[in-house]
Amino acid sequence: MSETGTAATVETVAPGLPPAPGAEHHPALDLANSAIALPGGQFLDSLGTPFGANQWLLDHGLAPADAGLQEICAARLRSLREQVRVLLAAQVGGHPAPATALAAVNDALTRVPTAAPLGWDSVRGMHRTAPHPVDQIVDQALGILAADAADLLTGPDAERLTACPSSPCNRYLLRAGRRHWCSVRCGDRARAARAYARRTQTPAD
């Protein structure tokens, strides 16, 4: 199932939620957290529309404001997000990395061309081909994000990677000291839930 599943999705940016710890150094972590689960079965999806996806890339220095992303490009970004989340979940849970997720990240890593390929048609004959400018932008962005995901999963920060334990939050973060919540809001919600559970426990006979 996708991150949004069948829940209601609000196509907007996260209101007032700061980036999760570690996301300032790892854009792939911010990509993984770009669809945020909220109480009530709703999601905030920063990549839910082409405009939102373009803005997200712009905010991360990966595309110009006038890149003109279409839905097919936004869908490619969301697809990489899903696969990165699969790999983060495997890392946090100590499970084998699924082959399909590895293949998706590796595909993104190898799509950035190092040279224009050779083509032929009846008008121009032999010529060097170039992808559509928007495709170039998206390929470059996906390659950078995939490389960062690979660095995160194989570098020293991998040991600090964890999932926010405050339900229904679905964000990942890098632990820092004793902090293991993605935000103050999640920490407060979890503490409130524990306090409520203690108050409602039936005393033992």
PDB file of C-alpha atoms in Angstrom:
ATOM      1  CA  MET A   1       0.000   0.000   0.000  1.00  0.00           C
ATOM      2  CA  SER A   2       1.205   3.510  -0.694  1.00  0.00           C
ATOM      3  CA  GLU A   3       1.932   5.936   2.095  1.00  0.00           C
ATOM      4  CA  THR A   4      -1.388   7.633   1.597  1.00  0.00           C
ATOM      5  CA  GLY A   5      -3.309   4.358   1.194  1.00  0.00           C
ATOM      6  CA  THR A   6      -7.024   5.018   1.256  1.00  0.00           C
ATOM      7  CA  ALA A   7      -6.837   7.752   3.875  1.00  0.00           C
ATOM      8  CA  ALA A   8      -7.856  11.292   3.106  1.00  0.00           C
ATOM      9  CA  THR A   9      -4.982  13.257   1.650  1.00  0.00           C
ATOM     10  CA  VAL A  10      -4.510  16.979   2.004  1.00  0.00           C
ATOM     11  CA  GLU A  11      -2.263  18.223  -0.784  1.00  0.00           C
ATOM     12  CA  THR A  12      -0.320  20.925   0.953  1.00  0.00           C
ATOM     13  CA  VAL A  13       2.859  21.482   2.884  1.00  0.00           C
ATOM     14  CA  ALA A  14       3.219  20.588   6.532  1.00  0.00           C
ATOM     15  CA  PRO A  15       1.835  23.415   8.687  1.00  0.00           C
ATOM     16  CA  GLY A  16       4.362  24.478  11.272  1.00  0.00           C
ATOM     17  CA  LEU A  17       6.173  21.152  11.475  1.00  0.00           C
ATOM     18  CA  PRO A  18       9.941  21.632  11.447  1.00  0.00           C
ATOM     19  CA  PRO A  19      12.093  19.157   9.539  1.00  0.00           C
ATOM     20  CA  ALA A  20      12.779  15.989  11.496  1.00  0.00           C
ATOM     21  CA  PRO A  21      16.208  15.837  13.170  1.00  0.00           C
ATOM     22  CA  GLY A  22      18.784  14.923  10.533  1.00  0.00           C
ATOM     23  CA  ALA A  23      16.727  16.106   7.558  1.00  0.00           C
ATOM     24  CA  GLU A  24      18.751  19.306   7.337  1.00  0.00           C
ATOM     25  CA  HIS A  25      21.756  17.169   6.367  1.00  0.00           C
ATOM     26  CA  HIS A  26      19.949  14.452   4.408  1.00  0.00           C
ATOM     27  CA  PRO A  27      17.435  15.588   1.786  1.00  0.00           C
ATOM     28  CA  ALA A  28      16.533  11.932   1.263  1.00  0.00           C
ATOM     29  CA  LEU A  29      15.260  11.866   4.862  1.00  0.00           C
ATOM     30  CA  ASP A  30      13.157  14.933   4.135  1.00  0.00           C
ATOM     31  CA  LEU A  31      11.892  13.216   0.980  1.00  0.00           C
ATOM     32  CA  ALA A  32      10.844  10.187   3.019  1.00  0.00           C
ATOM     33  CA  ASN A  33       8.989  12.503   5.409  1.00  0.00           C
ATOM     34  CA  SER A  34       7.218  14.531   2.722  1.00  0.00           C
ATOM     35  CA  ALA A  35       3.918  12.660   3.278  1.00  0.00           C
ATOM     36  CA  ILE A  36       3.002  13.144   6.928  1.00  0.00           C
ATOM     37  CA  ALA A  37       0.390  11.070   8.744  1.00  0.00           C
ATOM     38  CA  LEU A  38      -1.937  13.060  10.985  1.00  0.00           C
ATOM     39  CA  PRO A  39      -4.546  12.127  13.569  1.00  0.00           C
ATOM     40  CA  GLY A  40      -7.892  11.360  11.993  1.00  0.00           C
ATOM     41  CA  GLY A  41      -6.491   9.351   9.084  1.00  0.00           C
ATOM     42  CA  GLN A  42      -5.302  12.337   7.051  1.00  0.00           C
ATOM     43  CA  PHE A  43      -2.019  12.915   5.271  1.00  0.00           C
ATOM     44  CA  LEU A  44      -0.210  16.073   4.290  1.00  0.00           C
ATOM     45  CA  ASP A  45       1.525  15.313   1.002  1.00  0.00           C
ATOM     46  CA  SER A  46       4.028  17.911  -0.149  1.00  0.00           C
ATOM     47  CA  LEU A  47       4.412  16.018  -3.431  1.00  0.00           C
ATOM     48  CA  GLY A  48       0.694  15.480  -4.029  1.00  0.00           C
ATOM     49  CA  THR A  49       0.545  17.822  -7.021  1.00  0.00           C
ATOM     50  CA  PRO A  50       3.027  18.840  -9.721  1.00  0.00           C
ATOM     51  CA  PHE A  51       3.109  22.355  -8.219  1.00  0.00           C
ATOM     52  CA  GLY A  52       3.826  20.956  -4.766  1.00  0.00           C
ATOM     53  CA  ALA A  53       6.548  18.661  -6.122  1.00  0.00           C
ATOM     54  CA  ASN A  54       8.138  21.552  -8.027  1.00  0.00           C
ATOM     55  CA  GLN A  55       8.066  23.677  -4.858  1.00  0.00           C
ATOM     56  CA  TRP A  56       9.625  20.880  -2.815  1.00  0.00           C
ATOM     57  CA  LEU A  57      12.461  20.511  -5.323  1.00  0.00           C
ATOM     58  CA  LEU A  58      12.898  24.296  -5.406  1.00  0.00           C
ATOM     59  CA  ASP A  59      13.067  24.454  -1.603  1.00  0.00           C
ATOM     60  CA  HIS A  60      15.829  21.839  -1.667  1.00  0.00           C
ATOM     61  CA  GLY A  61      17.808  23.494  -4.453  1.00  0.00           C
ATOM     62  CA  LEU A  62      17.036  20.697  -6.902  1.00  0.00           C
ATOM     63  CA  ALA A  63      14.929  22.536  -9.503  1.00  0.00           C
ATOM     64  CA  PRO A  64      14.207  26.093 -10.649  1.00  0.00           C
ATOM     65  CA  ALA A  65      10.872  27.720  -9.884  1.00  0.00           C
ATOM     66  CA  ASP A  66       9.840  27.519 -13.546  1.00  0.00           C
ATOM     67  CA  ALA A  67      10.783  23.871 -14.102  1.00  0.00           C
ATOM     68  CA  GLY A  68       7.207  23.124 -15.138  1.00  0.00           C
ATOM     69  CA  LEU A  69       6.861  19.659 -13.621  1.00  0.00           C
ATOM     70  CA  GLN A  70       3.951  17.577 -14.875  1.00  0.00           C
ATOM     71  CA  GLU A  71       2.118  14.822 -13.002  1.00  0.00           C
ATOM     72  CA  ILE A  72       4.347  12.113 -14.480  1.00  0.00           C
ATOM     73  CA  CYS A  73       7.378  13.836 -12.931  1.00  0.00           C
ATOM     74  CA  ALA A  74       5.672  14.292  -9.562  1.00  0.00           C
ATOM     75  CA  ALA A  75       4.704  10.611  -9.655  1.00  0.00           C
ATOM     76  CA  ARG A  76       8.333   9.609 -10.208  1.00  0.00           C
ATOM     77  CA  LEU A  77       9.335  11.626  -7.157  1.00  0.00           C
ATOM     78  CA  ARG A  78       6.586  10.020  -5.066  1.00  0.00           C
ATOM     79  CA  SER A  79       7.634   6.587  -6.300  1.00  0.00           C
ATOM     80  CA  LEU A  80      11.228   7.133  -5.182  1.00  0.00           C
ATOM     81  CA  ARG A  81       9.901   8.356  -1.826  1.00  0.00           C
ATOM     82  CA  GLU A  82       7.995   5.101  -1.349  1.00  0.00           C
ATOM     83  CA  GLN A  83      11.070   3.007  -2.084  1.00  0.00           C
ATOM     84  CA  VAL A  84      13.339   5.095   0.152  1.00  0.00           C
ATOM     85  CA  ARG A  85      10.812   4.645   2.963  1.00  0.00           C
ATOM     86  CA  VAL A  86      10.902   0.881   2.391  1.00  0.00           C
ATOM     87  CA  LEU A  87      14.681   0.925   2.777  1.00  0.00           C
ATOM     88  CA  LEU A  88      14.553   3.141   5.873  1.00  0.00           C
ATOM     89  CA  ALA A  89      11.993   0.787   7.439  1.00  0.00           C
ATOM     90  CA  ALA A  90      14.232  -2.198   6.672  1.00  0.00           C
ATOM     91  CA  GLN A  91      17.220  -0.440   8.247  1.00  0.00           C
ATOM     92  CA  VAL A  92      15.304   0.575  11.374  1.00  0.00           C
ATOM     93  CA  GLY A  93      13.685  -2.845  11.740  1.00  0.00           C
ATOM     94  CA  GLY A  94      16.860  -4.799  11.043  1.00  0.00           C
ATOM     95  CA  HIS A  95      15.237  -6.564   8.081  1.00  0.00           C
ATOM     96  CA  PRO A  96      16.730  -7.475   4.677  1.00  0.00           C
ATOM     97  CA  ALA A  97      16.472  -4.709   2.114  1.00  0.00           C
ATOM     98  CA  PRO A  98      13.804  -5.596  -0.491  1.00  0.00           C
ATOM     99  CA  ALA A  99      15.251  -6.099  -3.947  1.00  0.00           C
ATOM    100  CA  THR A 100      12.618  -3.900  -5.613  1.00  0.00           C
ATOM    101  CA  ALA A 101      13.486  -0.936  -3.389  1.00  0.00           C
ATOM    102  CA  LEU A 102      17.204  -1.409  -4.002  1.00  0.00           C
ATOM    103  CA  ALA A 103      16.562  -1.596  -7.756  1.00  0.00           C
ATOM    104  CA  ALA A 104      14.510   1.623  -7.690  1.00  0.00           C
ATOM    105  CA  VAL A 105      17.237   3.567  -5.895  1.00  0.00           C
ATOM    106  CA  ASN A 106      19.953   2.136  -8.127  1.00  0.00           C
ATOM    107  CA  ASP A 107      17.898   3.014 -11.209  1.00  0.00           C
ATOM    108  CA  ALA A 108      17.672   6.622 -10.024  1.00  0.00           C
ATOM    109  CA  LEU A 109      21.417   6.640  -9.378  1.00  0.00           C
ATOM    110  CA  THR A 110      22.228   5.569 -12.926  1.00  0.00           C
ATOM    111  CA  ARG A 111      19.741   7.745 -14.814  1.00  0.00           C
ATOM    112  CA  VAL A 112      21.887  10.876 -14.683  1.00  0.00           C
ATOM    113  CA  PRO A 113      23.659  10.860 -18.058  1.00  0.00           C
ATOM    114  CA  THR A 114      27.369  11.531 -18.240  1.00  0.00           C
ATOM    115  CA  ALA A 115      27.268  12.108 -21.997  1.00  0.00           C
ATOM    116  CA  ALA A 116      24.619  12.740 -24.641  1.00  0.00           C
ATOM    117  CA  PRO A 117      23.826   9.448 -26.437  1.00  0.00           C
ATOM    118  CA  LEU A 118      24.100   8.995 -30.193  1.00  0.00           C
ATOM    119  CA  GLY A 119      20.907   8.977 -32.247  1.00  0.00           C
ATOM    120  CA  TRP A 120      19.806   8.864 -35.882  1.00  0.00           C
ATOM    121  CA  ASP A 121      16.800  10.009 -37.885  1.00  0.00           C
ATOM    122  CA  SER A 122      16.112  10.580 -41.590  1.00  0.00           C
ATOM    123  CA  VAL A 123      16.243  14.388 -41.268  1.00  0.00           C
ATOM    124  CA  ARG A 124      19.338  14.929 -39.155  1.00  0.00           C
ATOM    125  CA  GLY A 125      21.157  11.679 -39.742  1.00  0.00           C
ATOM    126  CA  MET A 126      23.633  10.915 -36.964  1.00  0.00           C
ATOM    127  CA  HIS A 127      23.292  13.324 -34.055  1.00  0.00           C
ATOM    128  CA  ARG A 128      23.766  13.593 -30.308  1.00  0.00           C
ATOM    129  CA  THR A 129      20.466  13.366 -28.476  1.00  0.00           C
ATOM    130  CA  ALA A 130      19.437  15.159 -25.332  1.00  0.00           C
ATOM    131  CA  PRO A 131      16.517  14.407 -23.014  1.00  0.00           C
ATOM    132  CA  HIS A 132      13.707  16.873 -22.459  1.00  0.00           C
ATOM    133  CA  PRO A 133      14.896  19.679 -20.137  1.00  0.00           C
ATOM    134  CA  VAL A 134      12.289  18.817 -17.478  1.00  0.00           C
ATOM    135  CA  ASP A 135      13.299  15.154 -17.621  1.00  0.00           C
ATOM    136  CA  GLN A 136      16.908  16.231 -17.144  1.00  0.00           C
ATOM    137  CA  ILE A 137      15.950  18.225 -14.049  1.00  0.00           C
ATOM    138  CA  VAL A 138      13.956  15.355 -12.560  1.00  0.00           C
ATOM    139  CA  ASP A 139      16.609  12.744 -13.392  1.00  0.00           C
ATOM    140  CA  GLN A 140      19.258  14.916 -11.746  1.00  0.00           C
ATOM    141  CA  ALA A 141      17.103  15.480  -8.652  1.00  0.00           C
ATOM    142  CA  LEU A 142      16.248  11.796  -8.333  1.00  0.00           C
ATOM    143  CA  GLY A 143      19.908  10.886  -8.716  1.00  0.00           C
ATOM    144  CA  ILE A 144      20.969  13.298  -5.974  1.00  0.00           C
ATOM    145  CA  LEU A 145      18.227  12.083  -3.625  1.00  0.00           C
ATOM    146  CA  ALA A 146      19.040   8.432  -4.327  1.00  0.00           C
ATOM    147  CA  ALA A 147      22.742   9.056  -3.684  1.00  0.00           C
ATOM    148  CA  ASP A 148      21.913  10.762  -0.405  1.00  0.00           C
ATOM    149  CA  ALA A 149      19.658   7.857   0.598  1.00  0.00           C
ATOM    150  CA  ALA A 150      22.505   5.465  -0.125  1.00  0.00           C
ATOM    151  CA  ASP A 151      24.897   7.582   1.948  1.00  0.00           C
ATOM    152  CA  LEU A 152      22.398   7.745   4.810  1.00  0.00           C
ATOM    153  CA  LEU A 153      21.840   3.982   4.821  1.00  0.00           C
ATOM    154  CA  THR A 154      25.523   3.055   4.600  1.00  0.00           C
ATOM    155  CA  GLY A 155      27.233   5.880   6.504  1.00  0.00           C
ATOM    156  CA  PRO A 156      27.734   6.614  10.189  1.00  0.00           C
ATOM    157  CA  ASP A 157      24.264   8.162  10.513  1.00  0.00           C
ATOM    158  CA  ALA A 158      22.610   4.801   9.769  1.00  0.00           C
ATOM    159  CA  GLU A 159      23.012   3.766  13.422  1.00  0.00           C
ATOM    160  CA  ARG A 160      21.051   6.833  14.558  1.00  0.00           C
ATOM    161  CA  LEU A 161      18.181   6.321  12.127  1.00  0.00           C
ATOM    162  CA  THR A 162      14.866   5.629  13.842  1.00  0.00           C
ATOM    163  CA  ALA A 163      11.126   5.978  13.324  1.00  0.00           C
ATOM    164  CA  CYS A 164       9.167   8.471  15.389  1.00  0.00           C
ATOM    165  CA  PRO A 165       7.269   6.373  17.975  1.00  0.00           C
ATOM    166  CA  SER A 166       4.395   8.834  18.395  1.00  0.00           C
ATOM    167  CA  SER A 167       1.308   7.369  16.701  1.00  0.00           C
ATOM    168  CA  PRO A 168       0.141   8.081  14.023  1.00  0.00           C
ATOM    169  CA  CYS A 169       3.350   9.882  12.989  1.00  0.00           C
ATOM    170  CA  ASN A 170       5.192   8.163  10.142  1.00  0.00           C
ATOM    171  CA  ARG A 171       8.335  10.315  10.021  1.00  0.00           C
ATOM    172  CA  TYR A 172      11.925   9.122  10.300  1.00  0.00           C
ATOM    173  CA  LEU A 173      14.686  10.982  12.106  1.00  0.00           C
ATOM    174  CA  LEU A 174      18.230  10.723  13.388  1.00  0.00           C
ATOM    175  CA  ARG A 175      18.400  10.270  17.155  1.00  0.00           C
ATOM    176  CA  ALA A 176      20.341  12.929  19.033  1.00  0.00           C
ATOM    177  CA  GLY A 177      21.102  12.096  22.651  1.00  0.00           C
ATOM    178  CA  ARG A 178      17.933  10.929  24.405  1.00  0.00           C
ATOM    179  CA  ARG A 179      15.651  12.589  21.877  1.00  0.00           C
ATOM    180  CA  HIS A 180      13.784  10.128  19.711  1.00  0.00           C
ATOM    181  CA  TRP A 181      10.733  12.152  18.681  1.00  0.00           C
ATOM    182  CA  CYS A 182      10.614  13.917  15.330  1.00  0.00           C
ATOM    183  CA  SER A 183       9.137  17.088  16.851  1.00  0.00           C
ATOM    184  CA  VAL A 184       8.053  18.672  20.106  1.00  0.00           C
ATOM    185  CA  ARG A 185       4.455  18.109  19.021  1.00  0.00           C
ATOM    186  CA  CYS A 186       4.983  14.356  18.748  1.00  0.00           C
ATOM    187  CA  GLY A 187       6.814  14.231  22.075  1.00  0.00           C
ATOM    188  CA  ASP A 188       3.984  16.083  23.820  1.00  0.00           C
ATOM    189  CA  ARG A 189       1.368  13.839  22.192  1.00  0.00           C
ATOM    190  CA  ALA A 190       3.171  10.670  23.286  1.00  0.00           C
ATOM    191  CA  ARG A 191       3.613  11.912  26.851  1.00  0.00           C
ATOM    192  CA  ALA A 192      -0.057  12.883  27.002  1.00  0.00           C
ATOM    193  CA  ALA A 193      -1.048   9.432  25.750  1.00  0.00           C
ATOM    194  CA  ARG A 194       1.093   7.737  28.415  1.00  0.00           C
ATOM    195  CA  ALA A 195      -0.371   9.943  31.144  1.00  0.00           C
ATOM    196  CA  TYR A 196      -3.912   9.176  29.975  1.00  0.00           C
ATOM    197  CA  ALA A 197      -3.158   5.440  29.931  1.00  0.00           C
ATOM    198  CA  ARG A 198      -1.881   5.603  33.509  1.00  0.00           C
ATOM    199  CA  ARG A 199      -4.979   7.461  34.682  1.00  0.00           C
ATOM    200  CA  THR A 200      -7.362   5.012  33.068  1.00  0.00           C
ATOM    201  CA  GLN A 201      -5.655   1.816  34.199  1.00  0.00           C
ATOM    202  CA  THR A 202      -7.835  -0.330  36.428  1.00  0.00           C
ATOM    203  CA  PRO A 203      -6.167  -0.773  39.857  1.00  0.00           C
ATOM    204  CA  ALA A 204      -5.171  -4.336  40.641  1.00  0.00           C
ATOM    205  CA  ASP A 205      -7.254  -6.126  43.255  1.00  0.00           C
TER     206      ASP A 205
END
